[in-house]
mmCIF file of C-alpha atoms and ligand atoms in Angstrom:
data_model
loop_
_atom_site.group_PDB
_atom_site.id
_atom_site.type_symbol
_atom_site.label_atom_id
_atom_site.label_comp_id
_atom_site.label_asym_id
_atom_site.label_seq_id
_atom_site.Cartn_x
_atom_site.Cartn_y
_atom_site.Cartn_z
ATOM 1 C CA MET A 1 76.973 102.036 69.249
ATOM 2 C CA HIS A 2 76.694 98.138 69.522
ATOM 3 C CA THR A 3 73.634 96.949 71.560
ATOM 4 C CA THR A 4 75.993 94.770 73.903
ATOM 5 C CA THR A 5 78.133 97.647 74.167
ATOM 6 C CA MET A 6 75.561 100.128 75.053
ATOM 7 C CA THR A 7 74.346 97.817 77.736
ATOM 8 C CA ARG A 8 78.063 97.343 78.974
ATOM 9 C CA VAL A 9 78.248 101.070 79.138
ATOM 10 C CA THR A 10 74.685 101.410 80.856
ATOM 11 C CA SER A 11 75.524 98.548 83.102
ATOM 12 C CA LEU A 12 79.056 100.030 84.030
ATOM 13 C CA ILE A 13 77.321 103.504 85.006
ATOM 14 C CA GLY A 14 75.122 101.710 87.026
ATOM 15 C CA ALA A 15 77.633 99.564 88.485
ATOM 16 C CA THR A 16 79.852 102.480 88.835
ATOM 17 C CA LEU A 17 77.253 104.258 90.726
ATOM 18 C CA LEU A 18 76.405 101.218 92.779
ATOM 19 C CA GLY A 19 80.267 100.672 93.281
ATOM 20 C CA LEU A 20 80.378 104.400 94.088
ATOM 21 C CA THR A 21 77.580 103.951 96.826
ATOM 22 C CA THR A 22 79.111 100.738 97.778
ATOM 23 C CA LEU A 23 82.464 102.578 98.406
ATOM 24 C CA GLN A 24 80.825 105.726 100.018
ATOM 25 C CA ALA A 25 78.439 103.353 102.541
ATOM 26 C CA SER A 26 82.126 102.275 103.683
ATOM 27 C CA ALA A 27 85.274 103.975 103.978
ATOM 28 C CA ALA A 28 86.685 103.749 100.371
ATOM 29 C CA PRO A 29 89.831 101.644 100.194
ATOM 30 C CA GLU A 30 92.991 103.255 101.578
ATOM 31 C CA ILE A 31 95.398 103.211 98.652
ATOM 32 C CA PRO A 32 98.866 103.592 99.265
ATOM 33 C CA PRO A 33 99.728 106.998 97.633
ATOM 34 C CA ILE A 34 101.886 106.960 94.450
ATOM 35 C CA PRO A 35 105.530 107.432 95.574
ATOM 36 C CA ALA A 36 107.790 110.171 94.757
ATOM 37 C CA VAL A 37 110.218 109.827 91.910
ATOM 38 C CA GLN A 38 113.543 108.541 93.252
ATOM 39 C CA GLY A 39 116.912 108.755 90.533
ATOM 40 C CA ASP A 40 118.491 111.445 88.570
ATOM 41 C CA VAL A 41 117.177 112.602 85.120
ATOM 42 C CA VAL A 42 118.682 110.231 82.274
ATOM 43 C CA GLN A 43 120.298 111.798 79.429
ATOM 44 C CA ALA A 44 120.151 110.062 76.121
ATOM 45 C CA GLU A 45 119.278 111.024 72.755
ATOM 46 C CA GLY A 46 115.617 111.167 70.873
ATOM 47 C CA ASP A 47 111.957 111.605 71.968
ATOM 48 C CA PHE A 48 109.772 108.565 72.467
ATOM 49 C CA LYS A 49 106.211 107.778 73.057
ATOM 50 C CA ILE A 50 104.929 104.523 74.907
ATOM 51 C CA LYS A 51 101.335 103.374 74.803
ATOM 52 C CA PHE A 52 100.800 101.032 77.863
ATOM 53 C CA SER A 53 97.482 99.039 77.349
ATOM 54 C CA ILE A 54 96.096 96.853 80.106
ATOM 55 C CA GLY A 55 92.852 94.554 80.319
ATOM 56 C CA THR A 56 91.913 95.560 84.079
ATOM 57 C CA THR A 57 90.190 98.605 84.785
ATOM 58 C CA GLN A 58 90.919 101.918 85.694
ATOM 59 C CA SER A 59 89.993 101.611 89.513
ATOM 60 C CA GLY A 60 92.404 98.250 89.995
ATOM 61 C CA ALA A 61 95.720 97.814 91.398
ATOM 62 C CA GLN A 62 97.416 97.424 88.186
ATOM 63 C CA TYR A 63 96.447 100.751 86.738
ATOM 64 C CA ARG A 64 97.897 102.594 90.100
ATOM 65 C CA GLY A 65 101.030 100.930 89.216
ATOM 66 C CA LEU A 66 100.994 102.195 85.578
ATOM 67 C CA GLU A 67 100.609 105.727 86.878
ATOM 68 C CA TYR A 68 103.609 105.306 88.825
ATOM 69 C CA PHE A 69 105.428 103.762 85.893
ATOM 70 C CA GLU A 70 104.215 106.928 83.871
ATOM 71 C CA LYS A 71 105.475 109.207 86.548
ATOM 72 C CA ILE A 72 109.010 107.771 86.701
ATOM 73 C CA VAL A 73 109.467 107.536 82.978
ATOM 74 C CA GLU A 74 108.366 111.211 82.107
ATOM 75 C CA GLN A 75 110.168 112.624 85.129
ATOM 76 C CA ARG A 76 113.446 110.804 84.694
ATOM 77 C CA SER A 77 113.462 111.428 81.084
ATOM 78 C CA ASP A 78 112.846 115.110 81.502
ATOM 79 C CA GLY A 79 109.706 114.531 79.277
ATOM 80 C CA HIS A 80 111.445 113.129 76.574
ATOM 81 C CA ILE A 81 109.673 109.862 76.825
ATOM 82 C CA GLN A 82 105.841 110.374 76.958
ATOM 83 C CA VAL A 83 103.775 107.548 78.318
ATOM 84 C CA GLU A 84 99.742 107.211 77.586
ATOM 85 C CA LEU A 85 97.938 104.448 79.542
ATOM 86 C CA PHE A 86 94.847 102.527 78.377
ATOM 87 C CA HIS A 87 92.761 100.177 80.655
ATOM 88 C CA SER A 88 89.869 98.016 80.213
ATOM 89 C CA ALA A 89 91.206 96.404 77.013
ATOM 90 C CA GLN A 90 90.702 99.489 75.167
ATOM 91 C CA LEU A 91 93.451 98.627 72.549
ATOM 92 C CA GLY A 92 92.499 95.038 72.566
ATOM 93 C CA ASP A 93 92.652 91.996 75.090
ATOM 94 C CA ASP A 94 95.603 90.555 76.224
ATOM 95 C CA LEU A 95 96.405 88.323 73.253
ATOM 96 C CA GLN A 96 95.446 91.164 70.988
ATOM 97 C CA ALA A 97 97.799 93.411 72.854
ATOM 98 C CA VAL A 98 100.788 90.936 72.695
ATOM 99 C CA SER A 99 100.106 90.866 68.915
ATOM 100 C CA ASN A 100 100.328 94.478 68.698
ATOM 101 C CA LEU A 101 103.691 94.266 70.418
ATOM 102 C CA GLN A 102 105.068 92.113 68.072
ATOM 103 C CA SER A 103 104.004 94.328 65.279
ATOM 104 C CA GLY A 104 105.091 97.367 66.665
ATOM 105 C CA THR A 105 101.661 99.053 66.903
ATOM 106 C CA LEU A 106 101.998 98.795 70.585
ATOM 107 C CA GLU A 107 104.615 99.697 72.741
ATOM 108 C CA MET A 108 103.753 97.934 76.254
ATOM 109 C CA THR A 109 101.392 95.818 78.103
ATOM 110 C CA ALA A 110 101.056 93.738 81.060
ATOM 111 C CA PRO A 111 99.064 90.726 81.016
ATOM 112 C CA SER A 112 98.611 87.576 83.227
ATOM 113 C CA THR A 113 101.008 84.662 82.094
ATOM 114 C CA SER A 114 97.940 82.548 81.865
ATOM 115 C CA PRO A 115 96.917 83.517 78.350
ATOM 116 C CA LEU A 116 100.396 83.271 77.089
ATOM 117 C CA VAL A 117 101.263 79.788 78.050
ATOM 118 C CA GLY A 118 100.586 78.825 74.160
ATOM 119 C CA MET A 119 103.723 81.097 73.488
ATOM 120 C CA PHE A 120 105.672 80.271 76.733
ATOM 121 C CA PRO A 121 104.821 77.052 78.006
ATOM 122 C CA GLU A 122 106.808 77.393 81.484
ATOM 123 C CA PHE A 123 104.415 80.014 82.386
ATOM 124 C CA ALA A 124 101.796 76.976 82.964
ATOM 125 C CA VAL A 125 103.786 76.959 86.513
ATOM 126 C CA PHE A 126 101.974 79.860 87.710
ATOM 127 C CA ASP A 127 98.549 78.008 86.938
ATOM 128 C CA LEU A 128 99.183 74.996 89.130
ATOM 129 C CA PRO A 129 96.716 74.969 92.098
ATOM 130 C CA PHE A 130 97.815 75.893 95.203
ATOM 131 C CA LEU A 131 101.592 76.275 94.375
ATOM 132 C CA PHE A 132 102.362 79.551 96.077
ATOM 133 C CA PRO A 133 101.333 79.377 99.641
ATOM 134 C CA THR A 134 101.903 82.891 100.422
ATOM 135 C CA PRO A 135 102.574 86.292 98.706
ATOM 136 C CA GLU A 136 106.461 86.010 100.088
ATOM 137 C CA VAL A 137 107.026 82.917 98.371
ATOM 138 C CA ALA A 138 105.645 84.474 95.017
ATOM 139 C CA ASP A 139 107.973 87.387 95.528
ATOM 140 C CA LYS A 140 110.874 84.908 96.271
ATOM 141 C CA VAL A 141 110.205 83.102 93.114
ATOM 142 C CA LEU A 142 109.454 86.127 90.810
ATOM 143 C CA ASP A 143 112.372 88.407 91.964
ATOM 144 C CA GLY A 144 114.748 85.579 92.202
ATOM 145 C CA GLU A 145 116.850 83.327 89.841
ATOM 146 C CA ILE A 146 113.673 81.542 88.570
ATOM 147 C CA GLY A 147 111.695 84.780 87.729
ATOM 148 C CA GLN A 148 114.650 86.434 85.987
ATOM 149 C CA LYS A 149 115.242 83.222 83.926
ATOM 150 C CA MET A 150 111.407 83.238 82.873
ATOM 151 C CA LEU A 151 111.925 87.014 81.881
ATOM 152 C CA ASP A 152 114.998 86.148 79.848
ATOM 153 C CA ASP A 153 113.246 83.278 78.321
ATOM 154 C CA ALA A 154 110.137 85.230 77.432
ATOM 155 C CA SER A 155 112.466 87.942 75.710
ATOM 156 C CA ARG A 156 111.970 86.539 72.255
ATOM 157 C CA GLN A 157 109.061 86.219 69.439
ATOM 158 C CA GLY A 158 109.208 90.249 69.143
ATOM 159 C CA LEU A 159 108.753 90.740 72.975
ATOM 160 C CA VAL A 160 111.116 91.934 75.834
ATOM 161 C CA ALA A 161 110.080 90.904 79.150
ATOM 162 C CA ILE A 162 111.188 93.107 81.976
ATOM 163 C CA GLY A 163 109.266 92.942 85.153
ATOM 164 C CA TRP A 164 106.620 91.164 87.522
ATOM 165 C CA ALA A 165 103.597 92.754 89.116
ATOM 166 C CA GLU A 166 100.636 90.949 90.813
ATOM 167 C CA ASN A 167 97.189 89.739 89.667
ATOM 168 C CA GLY A 168 97.138 87.872 92.745
ATOM 169 C CA TYR A 169 95.393 85.082 94.595
ATOM 170 C CA ARG A 170 92.239 84.032 92.819
ATOM 171 C CA GLN A 171 88.788 83.641 94.295
ATOM 172 C CA LEU A 172 85.527 82.060 92.832
ATOM 173 C CA THR A 173 82.498 83.933 92.383
ATOM 174 C CA ASN A 174 79.083 82.821 90.851
ATOM 175 C CA SER A 175 75.258 83.804 90.375
ATOM 176 C CA ALA A 176 73.606 80.450 91.583
ATOM 177 C CA THR A 177 74.839 79.204 94.885
ATOM 178 C CA PRO A 178 77.274 79.327 97.900
ATOM 179 C CA VAL A 179 80.196 76.944 97.253
ATOM 180 C CA THR A 180 82.121 75.616 99.980
ATOM 181 C CA SER A 181 82.928 72.060 98.529
ATOM 182 C CA PRO A 182 83.523 70.675 94.836
ATOM 183 C CA ASP A 183 80.092 69.166 95.267
ATOM 184 C CA ASP A 184 78.555 72.513 94.956
ATOM 185 C CA LEU A 185 79.953 73.268 91.527
ATOM 186 C CA ASP A 186 78.190 70.357 89.790
ATOM 187 C CA GLY A 187 76.899 71.788 86.675
ATOM 188 C CA LEU A 188 78.065 75.339 87.088
ATOM 189 C CA LYS A 189 79.318 77.087 84.023
ATOM 190 C CA ILE A 190 82.727 78.819 85.008
ATOM 191 C CA ARG A 191 84.573 80.917 82.760
ATOM 192 C CA THR A 192 88.225 80.524 82.808
ATOM 193 C CA MET A 193 91.395 82.390 81.182
ATOM 194 C CA GLN A 194 92.183 80.925 77.849
ATOM 195 C CA ASN A 195 94.613 78.384 79.506
ATOM 196 C CA ASP A 196 94.431 74.502 79.441
ATOM 197 C CA ILE A 197 95.389 74.035 83.202
ATOM 198 C CA HIS A 198 92.432 76.230 84.332
ATOM 199 C CA LEU A 199 90.313 74.447 82.392
ATOM 200 C CA ASP A 200 91.454 70.757 83.669
ATOM 201 C CA ILE A 201 91.087 72.393 87.066
ATOM 202 C CA TRP A 202 87.592 73.191 87.121
ATOM 203 C CA ARG A 203 86.754 70.052 85.084
ATOM 204 C CA THR A 204 88.720 67.997 87.769
ATOM 205 C CA LEU A 205 86.408 69.921 90.669
ATOM 206 C CA GLY A 206 83.181 69.094 88.475
ATOM 207 C CA ALA A 207 82.368 72.228 87.203
ATOM 208 C CA ASN A 208 81.428 73.131 83.627
ATOM 209 C CA PRO A 209 84.352 75.443 82.240
ATOM 210 C CA THR A 210 84.418 77.948 79.446
ATOM 211 C CA PRO A 211 87.633 79.858 78.191
ATOM 212 C CA MET A 212 87.313 83.626 77.060
ATOM 213 C CA SER A 213 89.128 86.758 77.177
ATOM 214 C CA PHE A 214 88.731 88.974 80.072
ATOM 215 C CA ALA A 215 87.134 91.698 78.094
ATOM 216 C CA GLU A 216 84.155 89.409 77.203
ATOM 217 C CA LEU A 217 83.597 88.409 80.853
ATOM 218 C CA PHE A 218 81.424 90.879 82.179
ATOM 219 C CA THR A 219 78.998 90.582 79.399
ATOM 220 C CA ALA A 220 79.023 86.715 79.636
ATOM 221 C CA LEU A 221 78.064 86.834 83.457
ATOM 222 C CA GLU A 222 75.450 89.722 82.732
ATOM 223 C CA GLN A 223 73.888 87.615 79.986
ATOM 224 C CA GLY A 224 74.114 84.336 81.826
ATOM 225 C CA VAL A 225 76.357 82.633 79.191
ATOM 226 C CA VAL A 226 78.282 81.753 82.179
ATOM 227 C CA ASP A 227 77.337 81.220 85.784
ATOM 228 C CA GLY A 228 80.615 82.229 87.423
ATOM 229 C CA GLN A 229 84.443 83.068 87.247
ATOM 230 C CA GLU A 230 87.493 83.302 89.416
ATOM 231 C CA ASN A 231 89.803 86.363 89.849
ATOM 232 C CA PRO A 232 91.486 88.251 92.804
ATOM 233 C CA TRP A 233 89.330 90.437 94.929
ATOM 234 C CA ILE A 234 90.518 93.581 93.690
ATOM 235 C CA THR A 235 89.497 92.749 89.971
ATOM 236 C CA ILE A 236 86.333 91.304 91.222
ATOM 237 C CA GLU A 237 85.555 94.692 92.796
ATOM 238 C CA ALA A 238 87.120 96.859 90.126
ATOM 239 C CA SER A 239 85.122 95.015 87.366
ATOM 240 C CA LYS A 240 81.837 95.575 89.543
ATOM 241 C CA PHE A 241 81.245 91.935 89.213
ATOM 242 C CA ILE A 242 78.916 92.349 92.285
ATOM 243 C CA GLU A 243 76.443 93.753 89.960
ATOM 244 C CA VAL A 244 76.196 90.321 88.544
ATOM 245 C CA GLN A 245 77.495 87.771 91.107
ATOM 246 C CA ASP A 246 75.768 87.075 94.355
ATOM 247 C CA TYR A 247 78.298 84.482 96.052
ATOM 248 C CA ALA A 248 82.014 84.334 96.613
ATOM 249 C CA SER A 249 84.196 81.415 97.903
ATOM 250 C CA GLU A 250 87.726 82.511 99.109
ATOM 251 C CA THR A 251 89.645 79.556 97.576
ATOM 252 C CA ASN A 252 92.744 81.271 96.733
ATOM 253 C CA HIS A 253 93.290 78.627 94.390
ATOM 254 C CA VAL A 254 95.825 79.818 92.175
ATOM 255 C CA TYR A 255 98.396 82.994 92.436
ATOM 256 C CA THR A 256 98.747 84.977 89.021
ATOM 257 C CA PRO A 257 101.557 87.258 88.114
ATOM 258 C CA PHE A 258 101.176 90.091 85.581
ATOM 259 C CA ILE A 259 104.392 89.898 83.225
ATOM 260 C CA THR A 260 105.675 93.329 81.870
ATOM 261 C CA LEU A 261 106.159 93.217 78.273
ATOM 262 C CA VAL A 262 107.727 95.865 75.627
ATOM 263 C CA SER A 263 107.791 95.685 71.917
ATOM 264 C CA GLU A 264 111.164 94.431 70.690
ATOM 265 C CA ARG A 265 110.659 96.730 67.560
ATOM 266 C CA PHE A 266 110.255 99.765 69.998
ATOM 267 C CA TRP A 267 112.929 98.327 72.675
ATOM 268 C CA ASN A 268 115.727 98.340 69.881
ATOM 269 C CA ARG A 269 115.295 102.088 69.065
ATOM 270 C CA LEU A 270 115.489 103.156 72.797
ATOM 271 C CA PRO A 271 119.074 104.317 73.700
ATOM 272 C CA ALA A 272 120.637 101.859 76.247
ATOM 273 C CA GLY A 273 120.011 104.873 78.989
ATOM 274 C CA TYR A 274 116.278 104.654 78.470
ATOM 275 C CA GLN A 275 116.173 101.040 78.183
ATOM 276 C CA GLN A 276 117.581 100.787 81.891
ATOM 277 C CA LEU A 277 115.033 103.436 82.715
ATOM 278 C CA VAL A 278 112.201 101.674 81.397
ATOM 279 C CA ARG A 279 113.428 98.545 83.218
ATOM 280 C CA ASP A 280 114.090 100.231 86.491
ATOM 281 C CA ALA A 281 110.506 102.054 86.313
ATOM 282 C CA ALA A 282 108.977 98.500 85.464
ATOM 283 C CA LYS A 283 110.556 97.080 88.831
ATOM 284 C CA GLN A 284 109.287 100.026 90.927
ATOM 285 C CA MET A 285 105.782 99.897 89.348
ATOM 286 C CA GLY A 286 105.500 95.874 90.358
ATOM 287 C CA ASP A 287 106.774 96.749 93.899
ATOM 288 C CA TYR A 288 104.603 99.325 94.408
ATOM 289 C CA GLU A 289 101.478 97.498 92.427
ATOM 290 C CA ARG A 290 102.089 94.426 94.923
ATOM 291 C CA GLU A 291 101.953 96.917 97.919
ATOM 292 C CA VAL A 292 98.665 98.079 96.604
ATOM 293 C CA SER A 293 97.236 94.878 95.674
ATOM 294 C CA ARG A 294 97.812 93.351 98.927
ATOM 295 C CA THR A 295 96.804 96.657 101.186
ATOM 296 C CA LEU A 296 93.485 96.643 99.372
ATOM 297 C CA ASN A 297 92.829 92.993 99.117
ATOM 298 C CA ASP A 298 91.091 92.521 102.812
ATOM 299 C CA GLN A 299 89.535 95.770 102.903
ATOM 300 C CA ILE A 300 87.796 95.038 99.570
ATOM 301 C CA LYS A 301 86.897 91.637 100.539
ATOM 302 C CA GLN A 302 85.066 93.325 103.687
ATOM 303 C CA GLN A 303 83.187 96.098 101.418
ATOM 304 C CA LEU A 304 81.823 93.415 99.157
ATOM 305 C CA LYS A 305 80.476 91.406 102.256
ATOM 306 C CA GLN A 306 78.769 94.918 103.429
ATOM 307 C CA ALA A 307 77.707 95.343 99.781
ATOM 308 C CA GLY A 308 75.745 92.423 99.923
ATOM 309 C CA MET A 309 77.968 89.836 98.193
ATOM 310 C CA GLN A 310 77.719 86.550 100.371
ATOM 311 C CA ILE A 311 81.469 85.341 100.646
ATOM 312 C CA THR A 312 82.282 82.053 102.104
ATOM 313 C CA GLU A 313 85.460 82.125 103.747
ATOM 314 C CA LEU A 314 86.539 78.428 103.497
ATOM 315 C CA THR A 315 87.967 76.411 106.701
ATOM 316 C CA PRO A 316 91.475 74.923 106.121
ATOM 317 C CA GLU A 317 89.692 71.524 106.277
ATOM 318 C CA GLN A 318 87.505 72.948 103.212
ATOM 319 C CA VAL A 319 90.435 74.036 101.398
ATOM 320 C CA GLU A 320 92.252 70.786 101.963
ATOM 321 C CA VAL A 321 89.059 69.087 100.134
ATOM 322 C CA PHE A 322 89.810 71.301 97.053
ATOM 323 C CA GLN A 323 93.802 70.477 97.320
ATOM 324 C CA GLU A 324 93.084 66.887 97.440
ATOM 325 C CA LYS A 325 90.533 66.851 94.629
ATOM 326 C CA LEU A 326 93.334 68.977 92.402
ATOM 327 C CA ALA A 327 96.148 66.913 93.311
ATOM 328 C CA PRO A 328 95.955 64.897 89.714
ATOM 329 C CA VAL A 329 96.202 68.087 87.902
ATOM 330 C CA TYR A 330 100.077 68.050 89.030
ATOM 331 C CA ASP A 331 100.307 64.415 87.702
ATOM 332 C CA ASP A 332 98.887 65.732 84.294
ATOM 333 C CA TRP A 333 100.834 68.520 83.655
ATOM 334 C CA ARG A 334 104.349 67.673 85.654
ATOM 335 C CA ASP A 335 106.167 66.434 82.460
ATOM 336 C CA GLU A 336 104.929 69.171 80.390
ATOM 337 C CA ILE A 337 105.952 71.874 82.642
ATOM 338 C CA GLY A 338 109.008 70.479 83.935
ATOM 339 C CA GLY A 339 109.313 68.657 87.206
ATOM 340 C CA GLU A 340 112.550 70.736 88.017
ATOM 341 C CA LEU A 341 110.785 73.795 87.844
ATOM 342 C CA ILE A 342 107.910 72.842 90.036
ATOM 343 C CA ASP A 343 110.373 71.426 92.797
ATOM 344 C CA ALA A 344 112.428 74.496 92.527
ATOM 345 C CA ILE A 345 109.217 76.761 93.273
ATOM 346 C CA ARG A 346 108.316 74.069 96.121
ATOM 347 C CA LYS A 347 111.688 74.184 97.448
ATOM 348 C CA ALA A 348 111.522 78.188 97.913
ATOM 349 C CA SER A 349 108.141 77.541 99.901
ATOM 350 C CA GLN A 350 110.363 75.507 102.464
HETATM 351 O O1 KDG B 401 94.822 92.215 81.271
HETATM 352 C C1 KDG B 401 94.136 91.365 82.181
HETATM 353 C C2 KDG B 401 94.411 89.990 82.123
HETATM 354 O O2 KDG B 401 95.580 89.696 81.906
HETATM 355 C C3 KDG B 401 93.462 89.175 82.679
HETATM 356 O O3 KDG B 401 94.101 87.887 82.506
HETATM 357 C C4 KDG B 401 93.036 89.099 84.163
HETATM 358 O O4 KDG B 401 92.948 87.437 85.469
HETATM 359 C C5 KDG B 401 92.578 87.899 84.508
HETATM 360 C C6 KDG B 401 91.555 87.002 83.715
HETATM 361 O O5 KDG B 401 90.657 86.504 84.614
HETATM 362 O O6 KDG B 401 91.415 87.109 82.566
#
């Protein structure tokens, strides 16, 4: 086993024990139970298997959503569609998984939109800082005309986009110093997703950003290749970043969705009844996963504090300093993303 992998495995065991200790030290998060399956069995021809791969870990909110998806599809197809779940990028990182959908060797994945901006430029709107003031605004956009149009537009290049879920509001962590203002970021090496707006954000704030896949992140933090990263609380906890990150700042600087994608080659083999079943299951998965994400977020932030992570909850005035510093990012990217789309999302916030 590769040294790094062995380090990772050993580290994960240690972190899991630490994590379990942490969770045992304080009440484990109250995860909303997976709901009962609603709806009749769908009658259609054929037997199918869906391999569904994600990059986040088995203890995150996203995997809970996939378990619900599996339950719905297997029950409502009367077992004629079998679902096999893979977490922690076991079948490749986001871009590898999307490529495997295009080649037909993988049936489903649900990455963040950020690494896909090279394929779907309009997704960059989700990387604009502080664009979604509340989760309710995010829901209104994703579940409304804008979100549906984005799914339709992303159903090409060998992919069928069928639903939205929640990665969530992103928070900054690092191993070096408490961060209350952009001034504290000077020289900090921050990992970003493979996305030019995220690179622009952290350069504008004065940090030294490095793009890399999520699959490489823990090892890069552990080896000091980067000092920090930014992700939602659930991902921070589920990935056991507390083992390699001492400080966090509640910046809520970007809201990231997950997009549920199906291989078009597989999709075209499904009878219409099963296509609708998979669409319905993806919608129910996304609704449940958002509930889990929002239920756990505050609990997990408190647990990370109790486990020793020094969490800075920025005041509105401190957040405003970040917002003002990042205003030029809108000017940099407005034309490329499309001012109409940005204005439509801002209108949804009113
Ligand atoms: O599959 C997980 C990825 O989509 C990843 O993007 C999660 O927020 C994430 C990150 O920081 O890469």
